[in-house]
Coordinates of C-alpha atoms and ligand atoms in Angstrom, one line a residue:
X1 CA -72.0 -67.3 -87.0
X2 CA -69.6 -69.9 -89.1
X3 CA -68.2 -67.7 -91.6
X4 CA -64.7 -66.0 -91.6
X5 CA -64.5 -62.9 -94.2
X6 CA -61.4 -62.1 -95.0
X7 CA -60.7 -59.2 -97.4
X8 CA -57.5 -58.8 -99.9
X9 CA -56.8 -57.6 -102.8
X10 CA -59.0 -58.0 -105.4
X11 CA -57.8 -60.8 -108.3
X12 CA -56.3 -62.5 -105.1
X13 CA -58.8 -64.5 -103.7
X14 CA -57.6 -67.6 -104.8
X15 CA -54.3 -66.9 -102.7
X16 CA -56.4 -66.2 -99.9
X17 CA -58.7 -68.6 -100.1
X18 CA -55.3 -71.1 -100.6
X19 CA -53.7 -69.8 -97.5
X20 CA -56.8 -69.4 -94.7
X21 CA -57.8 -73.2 -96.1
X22 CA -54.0 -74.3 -95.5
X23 CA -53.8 -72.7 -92.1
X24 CA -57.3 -73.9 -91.0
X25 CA -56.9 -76.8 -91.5
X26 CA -53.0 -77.4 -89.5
X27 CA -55.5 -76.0 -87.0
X28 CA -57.9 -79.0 -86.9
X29 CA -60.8 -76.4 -89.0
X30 CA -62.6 -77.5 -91.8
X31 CA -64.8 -75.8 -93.8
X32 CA -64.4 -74.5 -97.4
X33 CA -63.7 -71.1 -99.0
X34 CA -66.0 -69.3 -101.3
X35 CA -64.4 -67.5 -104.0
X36 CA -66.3 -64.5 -106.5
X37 CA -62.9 -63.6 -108.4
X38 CA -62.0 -59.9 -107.9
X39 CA -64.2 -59.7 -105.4
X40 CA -61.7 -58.4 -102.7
X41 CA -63.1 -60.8 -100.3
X42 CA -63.1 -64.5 -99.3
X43 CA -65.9 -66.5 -97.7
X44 CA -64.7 -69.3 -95.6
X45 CA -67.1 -71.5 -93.7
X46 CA -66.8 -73.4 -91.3
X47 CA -68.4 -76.9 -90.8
X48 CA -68.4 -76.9 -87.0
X49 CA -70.7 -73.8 -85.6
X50 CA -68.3 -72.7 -82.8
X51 CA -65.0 -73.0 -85.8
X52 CA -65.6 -69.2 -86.8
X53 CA -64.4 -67.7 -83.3
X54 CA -61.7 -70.3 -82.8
X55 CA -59.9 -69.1 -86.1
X56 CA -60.4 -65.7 -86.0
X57 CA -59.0 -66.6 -82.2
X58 CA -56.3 -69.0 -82.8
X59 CA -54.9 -68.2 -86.3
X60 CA -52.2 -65.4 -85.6
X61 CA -54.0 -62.6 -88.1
X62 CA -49.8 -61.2 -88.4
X63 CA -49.4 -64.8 -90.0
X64 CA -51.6 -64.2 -92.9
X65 CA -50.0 -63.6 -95.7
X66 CA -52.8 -62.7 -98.4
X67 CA -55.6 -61.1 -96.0
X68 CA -56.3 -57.4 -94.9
X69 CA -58.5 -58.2 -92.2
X70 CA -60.5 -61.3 -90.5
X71 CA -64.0 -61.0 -89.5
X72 CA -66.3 -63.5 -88.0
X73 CA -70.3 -62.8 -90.0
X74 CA -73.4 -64.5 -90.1
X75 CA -75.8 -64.7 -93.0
X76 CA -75.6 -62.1 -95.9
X77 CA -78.4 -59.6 -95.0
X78 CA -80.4 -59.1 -97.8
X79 CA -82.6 -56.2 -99.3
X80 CA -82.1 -53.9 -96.1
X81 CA -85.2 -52.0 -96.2
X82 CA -84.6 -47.9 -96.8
X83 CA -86.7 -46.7 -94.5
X84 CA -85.4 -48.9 -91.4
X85 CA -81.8 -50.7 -92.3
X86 CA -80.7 -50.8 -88.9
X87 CA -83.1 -53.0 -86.6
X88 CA -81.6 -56.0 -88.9
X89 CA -78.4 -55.1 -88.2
X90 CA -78.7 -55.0 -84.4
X91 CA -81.1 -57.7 -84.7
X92 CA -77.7 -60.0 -86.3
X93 CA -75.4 -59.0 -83.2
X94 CA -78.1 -59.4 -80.3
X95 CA -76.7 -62.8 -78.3
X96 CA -73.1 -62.6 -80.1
X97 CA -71.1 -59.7 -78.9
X98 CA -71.9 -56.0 -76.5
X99 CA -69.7 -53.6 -75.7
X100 CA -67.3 -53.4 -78.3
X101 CA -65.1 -50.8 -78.7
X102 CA -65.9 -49.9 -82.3
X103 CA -68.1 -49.8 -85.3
X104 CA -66.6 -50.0 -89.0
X105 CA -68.7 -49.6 -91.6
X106 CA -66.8 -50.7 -94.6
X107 CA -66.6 -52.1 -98.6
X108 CA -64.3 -54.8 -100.0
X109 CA -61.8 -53.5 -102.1
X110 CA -63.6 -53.4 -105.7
X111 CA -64.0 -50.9 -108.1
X112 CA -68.4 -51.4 -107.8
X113 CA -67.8 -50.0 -104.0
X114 CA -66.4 -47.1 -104.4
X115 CA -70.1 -45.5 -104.5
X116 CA -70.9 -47.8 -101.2
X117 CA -68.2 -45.7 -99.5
X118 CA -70.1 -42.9 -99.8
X119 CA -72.9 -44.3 -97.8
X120 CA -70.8 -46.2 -95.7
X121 CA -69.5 -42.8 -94.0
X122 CA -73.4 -41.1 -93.6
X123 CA -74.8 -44.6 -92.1
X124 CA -71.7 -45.1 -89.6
X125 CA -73.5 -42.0 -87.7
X126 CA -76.9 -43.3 -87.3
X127 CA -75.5 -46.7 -86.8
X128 CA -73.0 -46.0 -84.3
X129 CA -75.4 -44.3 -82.2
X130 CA -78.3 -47.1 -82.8
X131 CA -75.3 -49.6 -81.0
X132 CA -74.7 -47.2 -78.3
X133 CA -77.6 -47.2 -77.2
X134 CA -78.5 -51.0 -77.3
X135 CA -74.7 -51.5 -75.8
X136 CA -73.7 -53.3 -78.5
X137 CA -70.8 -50.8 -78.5
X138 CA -69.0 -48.9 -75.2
X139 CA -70.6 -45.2 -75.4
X140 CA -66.5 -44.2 -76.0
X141 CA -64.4 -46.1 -78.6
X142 CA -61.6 -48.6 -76.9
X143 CA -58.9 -49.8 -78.6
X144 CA -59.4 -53.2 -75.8
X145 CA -62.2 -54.1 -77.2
X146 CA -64.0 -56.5 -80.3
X147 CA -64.1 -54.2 -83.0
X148 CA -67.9 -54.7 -85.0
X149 CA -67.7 -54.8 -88.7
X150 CA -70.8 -54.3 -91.1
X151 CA -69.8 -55.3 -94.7
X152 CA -71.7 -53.5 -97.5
X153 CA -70.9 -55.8 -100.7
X154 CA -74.0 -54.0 -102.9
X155 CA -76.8 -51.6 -101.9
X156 CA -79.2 -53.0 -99.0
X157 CA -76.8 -56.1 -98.8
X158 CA -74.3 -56.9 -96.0
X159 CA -72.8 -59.3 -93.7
X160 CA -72.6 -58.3 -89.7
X161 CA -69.9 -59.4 -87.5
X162 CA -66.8 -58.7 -85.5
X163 CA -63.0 -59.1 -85.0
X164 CA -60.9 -59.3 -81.6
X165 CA -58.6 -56.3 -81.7
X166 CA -55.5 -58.2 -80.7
X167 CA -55.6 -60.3 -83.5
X168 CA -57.1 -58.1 -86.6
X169 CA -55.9 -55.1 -88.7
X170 CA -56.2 -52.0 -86.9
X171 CA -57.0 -50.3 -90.0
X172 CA -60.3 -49.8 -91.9
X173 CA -60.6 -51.8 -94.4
X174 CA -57.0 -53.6 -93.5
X175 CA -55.4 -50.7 -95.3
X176 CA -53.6 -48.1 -93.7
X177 CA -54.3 -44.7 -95.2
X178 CA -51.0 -42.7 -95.9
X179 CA -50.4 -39.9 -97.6
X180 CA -48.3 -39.4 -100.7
X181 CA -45.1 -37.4 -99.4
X182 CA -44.8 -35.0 -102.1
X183 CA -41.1 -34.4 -101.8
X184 CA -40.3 -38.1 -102.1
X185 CA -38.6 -39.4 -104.8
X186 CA -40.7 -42.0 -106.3
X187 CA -44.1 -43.2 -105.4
X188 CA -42.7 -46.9 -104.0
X189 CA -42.1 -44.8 -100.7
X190 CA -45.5 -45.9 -99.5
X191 CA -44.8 -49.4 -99.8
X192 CA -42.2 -49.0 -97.4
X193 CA -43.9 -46.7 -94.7
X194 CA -46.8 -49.2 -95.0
X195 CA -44.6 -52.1 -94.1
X196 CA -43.3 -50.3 -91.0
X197 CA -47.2 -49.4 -90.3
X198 CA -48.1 -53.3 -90.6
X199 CA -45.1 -55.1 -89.2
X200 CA -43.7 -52.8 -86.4
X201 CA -45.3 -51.9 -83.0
X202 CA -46.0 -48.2 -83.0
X203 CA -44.6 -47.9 -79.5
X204 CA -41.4 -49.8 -80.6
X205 CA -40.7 -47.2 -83.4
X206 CA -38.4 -44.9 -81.4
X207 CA -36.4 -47.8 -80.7
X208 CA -36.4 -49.6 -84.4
X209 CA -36.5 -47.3 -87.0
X210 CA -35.2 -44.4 -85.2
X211 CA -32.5 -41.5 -85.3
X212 CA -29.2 -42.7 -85.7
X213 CA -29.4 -46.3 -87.1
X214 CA -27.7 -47.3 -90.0
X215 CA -29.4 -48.9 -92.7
X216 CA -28.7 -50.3 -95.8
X217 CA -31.1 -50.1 -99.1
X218 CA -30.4 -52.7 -101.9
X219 CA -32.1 -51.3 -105.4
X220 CA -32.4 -47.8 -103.9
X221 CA -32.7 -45.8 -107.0
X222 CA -34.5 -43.0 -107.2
X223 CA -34.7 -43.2 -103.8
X224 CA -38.3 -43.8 -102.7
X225 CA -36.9 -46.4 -99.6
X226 CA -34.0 -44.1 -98.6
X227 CA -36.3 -41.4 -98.8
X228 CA -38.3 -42.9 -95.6
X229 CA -35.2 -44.0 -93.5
X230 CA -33.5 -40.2 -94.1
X231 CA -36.9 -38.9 -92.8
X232 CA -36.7 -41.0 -90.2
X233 CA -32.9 -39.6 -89.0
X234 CA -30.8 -42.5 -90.3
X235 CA -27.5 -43.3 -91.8
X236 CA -27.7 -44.7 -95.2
X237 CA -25.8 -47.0 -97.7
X238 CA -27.6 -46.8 -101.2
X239 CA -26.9 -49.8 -103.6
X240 CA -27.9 -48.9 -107.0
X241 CA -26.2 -48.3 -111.0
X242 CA -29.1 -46.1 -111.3
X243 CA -29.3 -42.2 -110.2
X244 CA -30.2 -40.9 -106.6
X245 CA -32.4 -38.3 -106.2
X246 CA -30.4 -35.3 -105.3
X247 CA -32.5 -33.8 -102.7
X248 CA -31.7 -37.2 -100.9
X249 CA -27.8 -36.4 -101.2
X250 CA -28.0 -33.3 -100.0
X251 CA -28.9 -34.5 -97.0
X252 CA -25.6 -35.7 -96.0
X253 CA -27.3 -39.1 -94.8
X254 CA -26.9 -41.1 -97.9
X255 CA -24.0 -42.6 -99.4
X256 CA -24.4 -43.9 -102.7
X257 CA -22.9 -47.2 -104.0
X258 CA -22.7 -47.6 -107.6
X259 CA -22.2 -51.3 -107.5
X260 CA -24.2 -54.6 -107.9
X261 CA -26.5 -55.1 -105.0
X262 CA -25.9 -58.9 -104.9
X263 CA -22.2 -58.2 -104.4
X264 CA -22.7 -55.6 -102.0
X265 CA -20.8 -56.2 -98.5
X266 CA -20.8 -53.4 -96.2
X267 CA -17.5 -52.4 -94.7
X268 CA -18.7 -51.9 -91.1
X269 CA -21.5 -53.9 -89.3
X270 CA -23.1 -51.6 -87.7
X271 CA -26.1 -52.1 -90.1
X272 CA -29.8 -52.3 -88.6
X273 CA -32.0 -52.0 -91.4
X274 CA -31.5 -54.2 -94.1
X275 CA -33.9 -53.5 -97.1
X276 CA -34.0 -54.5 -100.6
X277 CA -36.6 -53.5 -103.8
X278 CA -34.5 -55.3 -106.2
X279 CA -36.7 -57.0 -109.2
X280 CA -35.3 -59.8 -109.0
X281 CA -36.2 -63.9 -108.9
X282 CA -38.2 -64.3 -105.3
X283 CA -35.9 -67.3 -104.4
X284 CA -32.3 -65.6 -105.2
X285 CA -33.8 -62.6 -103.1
X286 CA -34.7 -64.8 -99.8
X287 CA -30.8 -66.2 -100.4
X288 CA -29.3 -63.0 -100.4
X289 CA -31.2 -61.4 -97.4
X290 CA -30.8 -64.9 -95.0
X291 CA -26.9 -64.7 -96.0
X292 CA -27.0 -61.0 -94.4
X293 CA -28.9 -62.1 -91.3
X294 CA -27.0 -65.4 -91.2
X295 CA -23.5 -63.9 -91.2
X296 CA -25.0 -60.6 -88.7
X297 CA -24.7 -57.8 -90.7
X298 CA -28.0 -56.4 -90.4
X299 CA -30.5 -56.9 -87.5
X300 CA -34.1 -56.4 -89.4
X301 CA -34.7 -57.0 -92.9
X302 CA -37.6 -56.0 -95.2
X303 CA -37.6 -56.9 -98.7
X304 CA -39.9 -58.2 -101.6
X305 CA -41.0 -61.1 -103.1
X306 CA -42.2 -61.0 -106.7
X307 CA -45.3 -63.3 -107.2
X308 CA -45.1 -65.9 -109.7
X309 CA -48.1 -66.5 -111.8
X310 CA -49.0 -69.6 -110.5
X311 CA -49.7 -71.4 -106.8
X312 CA -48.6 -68.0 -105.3
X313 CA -49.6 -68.9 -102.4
X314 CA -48.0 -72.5 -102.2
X315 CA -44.5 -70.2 -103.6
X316 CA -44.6 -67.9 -101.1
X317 CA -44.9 -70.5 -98.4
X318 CA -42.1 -72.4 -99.5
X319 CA -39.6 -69.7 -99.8
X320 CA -40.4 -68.5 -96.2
X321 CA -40.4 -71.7 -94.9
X322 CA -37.1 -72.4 -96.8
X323 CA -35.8 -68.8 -94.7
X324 CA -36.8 -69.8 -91.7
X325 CA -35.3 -73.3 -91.9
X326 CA -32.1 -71.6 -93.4
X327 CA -31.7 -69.7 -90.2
X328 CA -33.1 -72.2 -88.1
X329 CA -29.9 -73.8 -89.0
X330 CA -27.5 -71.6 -88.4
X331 CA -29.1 -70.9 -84.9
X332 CA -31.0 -67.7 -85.6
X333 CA -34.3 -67.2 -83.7
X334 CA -35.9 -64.7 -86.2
X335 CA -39.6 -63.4 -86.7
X336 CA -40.6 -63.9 -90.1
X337 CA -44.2 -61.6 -91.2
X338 CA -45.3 -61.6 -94.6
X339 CA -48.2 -59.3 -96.0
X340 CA -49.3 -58.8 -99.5
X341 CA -49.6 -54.8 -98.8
X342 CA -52.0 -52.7 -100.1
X343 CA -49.1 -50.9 -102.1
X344 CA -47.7 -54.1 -103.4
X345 CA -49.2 -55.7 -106.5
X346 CA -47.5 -58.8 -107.9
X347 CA -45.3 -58.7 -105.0
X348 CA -45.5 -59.4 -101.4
X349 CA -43.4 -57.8 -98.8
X350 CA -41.6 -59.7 -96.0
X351 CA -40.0 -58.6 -92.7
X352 CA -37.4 -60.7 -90.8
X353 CA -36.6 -59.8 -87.4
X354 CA -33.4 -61.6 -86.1
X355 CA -34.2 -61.7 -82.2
X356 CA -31.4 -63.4 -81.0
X357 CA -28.6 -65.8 -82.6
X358 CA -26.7 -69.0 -80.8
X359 CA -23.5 -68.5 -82.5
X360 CA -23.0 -64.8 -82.5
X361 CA -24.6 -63.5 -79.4
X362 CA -21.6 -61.1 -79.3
X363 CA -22.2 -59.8 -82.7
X364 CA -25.1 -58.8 -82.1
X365 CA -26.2 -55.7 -80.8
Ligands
SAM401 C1 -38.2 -51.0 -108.2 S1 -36.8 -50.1 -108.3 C2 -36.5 -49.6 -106.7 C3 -37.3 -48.4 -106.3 C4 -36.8 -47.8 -105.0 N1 -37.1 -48.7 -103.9 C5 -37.6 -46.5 -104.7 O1 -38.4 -46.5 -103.8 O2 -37.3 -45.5 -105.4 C6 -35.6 -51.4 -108.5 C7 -34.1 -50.9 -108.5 O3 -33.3 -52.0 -108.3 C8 -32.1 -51.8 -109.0 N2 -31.4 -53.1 -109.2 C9 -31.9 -54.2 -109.9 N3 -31.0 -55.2 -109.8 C10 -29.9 -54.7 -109.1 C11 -28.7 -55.2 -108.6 N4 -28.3 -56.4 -108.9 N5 -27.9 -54.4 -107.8 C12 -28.3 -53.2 -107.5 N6 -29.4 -52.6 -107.9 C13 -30.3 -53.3 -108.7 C14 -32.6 -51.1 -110.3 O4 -31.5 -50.4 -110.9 C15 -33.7 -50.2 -109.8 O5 -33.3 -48.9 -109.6

């Protein structure tokens, strides 16, 4: 197998394509990218046989910016006949992986394959229990394990292949499925519950996003943002002209600021969450949040980036590279993750994670 999948958003395969290109090739892997345009997936394939496995190895999948998932496949199975689709599909996996920990059965995201879904879900059954058997997959799911993917991209027609689970999405499809909180106060919520879904450890949560912190949320109005650090027990400082909703001040949690978020200093620094949904141009937004991280007033920071309408990719890159340099400088050891969400849509969403600093170690908490 010398072909990576990688599935996105569709309408952003060029980005994709772009960025695994970039990042495969810093990595000594050459190949070239195959591009349908909204699509929802990318094609890249590697020259060298054995290149597949390395990237999907040896690109961090948390560094991709524009993908949902990476998948090593072989050829595109074709014309799957009805009355026996499976003995192809085993017959694609037989020397390359056994005992995974788990089959997904999936679509890219594109309106044609919403119908697919359907048949995804019955075949997964059938399927599942096909692999069992053979032991292409563990007869109970593990988490420690490759993960198999079968891509359906039309009726009969798929690619077969697999993913390391320490360096893929844990979701299907890349997305996480989250439900629309109906007491929230705009639908912008989900953006920011995905974020903590994507970038921060599950087992970390207690610690990072838990009761108690204080948090600040730049552009807060109505209150979507807020809405998911309240639920979570927090403390905080809303920056907004606009109105908050009022079921988020009776809380008691929130304090609203009726000032400009760009102007905005907080009057203790005690602030752990820094975020910021302000429409604003990328490149003033990246200065504003490195300031906060540079001068210590907030530990974590997610925010986002509008896209502009050209080179995306090649913009995005820049401005996080410009961040990281920024605090490079001023002797901050930060993570840096950028994802273009499945919430987001000319946007991307970027979380910074200041992990320790060489000028303010007793500043910090
Ligand atoms: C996309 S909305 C934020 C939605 C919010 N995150 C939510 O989930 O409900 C952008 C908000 O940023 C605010 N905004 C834009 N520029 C701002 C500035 N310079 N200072 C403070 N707020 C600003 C706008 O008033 C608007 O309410």
């Amino acid at each position: 197998m010398n072909k990576v999948a990688l599935y996105c958003r569709p309408g952003f395969e060029k980005e994709c394509a772009a960025e695994i290109t970039d990042k495969a090739g810093k990595k000594g892997i050459y190949g070239f990218a195959r591009v349908k345009e909204n699509s929802g997936y990318v094609l890249f394939e590697c020259y060298q046989h054995d290149d597949a496995d390395r990237l999907i190895r040896e690109i961090p999948f948390g560094e991709l910016i524009f993908a949902r998932q990476m998948v090593v496949v072989g050829e595109l199975l074709k014309n799957l006949p009805q009355e026996d689709r499976i003995t192809p599909i085993l017959g694609m996996l037989t020397g390359v992986i056994e005992r995974a920990g788990e089959l997904r059965v999936e679509v890219p995201d594109n309106d044609e394959s919403k119908e697919l879904m359907t048949f995804c879900r019955k075949f997964t059954v059938p399927l599942r229990n096909a692999m069992r058997q053979e032991k292409f997959l563990l007869a109970k799911e593990s988490a420690n394990r490759p993960v198999i993917h079968v891509l359906f991209i039309a009726p009969g027609c798929c690619y077969v292949g697999y993913s390391y689970s320490n360096n893929n999405s844990r979701f299907y499809m890349g997305i996480p499925r989250l439900k629309f909180p109906s007491d929230a106060p705009s639908r912008s919520t989900l953006k920011l519950e995905e974020a903590f879904h994507v970038f921060i450890p599950h087992d970390e949560w207690e610690e990072r996003l838990g009761s108690g912190l204080y948090a600040v949320d730049l552009g807060a109005c109505p209150g979507g943002w807020t809405y998911q650090l309240v639920r979570r027990g927090m403390i905080v400082h809303a920056v907004d002209n606009g109105l908050m909703a009022d079921s988020l001040m009776d809380t008691g949690q929130v304090k609203h600021h009726r000032v400009d978020g760009f102007k905005f200093e907080p009057s203790v620094k005690n602030v752990y969450w820094l975020v910021c949904d302000m429409v604003e141009q990328p490149a003033k937004v990246a200065h504003l949040m490195t300031d906060w991280l540079v001068k210590s007033w907030c530990r974590e920071a997610i925010f986002n980036l509008k896209l502009p309408m050209k080179k995306r990719y090649e913009e995005v890159a820049q401005i996080l590279q410009k961040i990281e340099q920024q605090l490079k400088e001023n002797g901050i050891n930060a993570q840096i993750q950028a994802k273009h969400l499945y919430h987001d849509r000319e946007e991307v969403t970027v979380h910074v994670r200041r992990i320790w600093s060489a000028y303010a170690m007793t500043r910090d908490f």
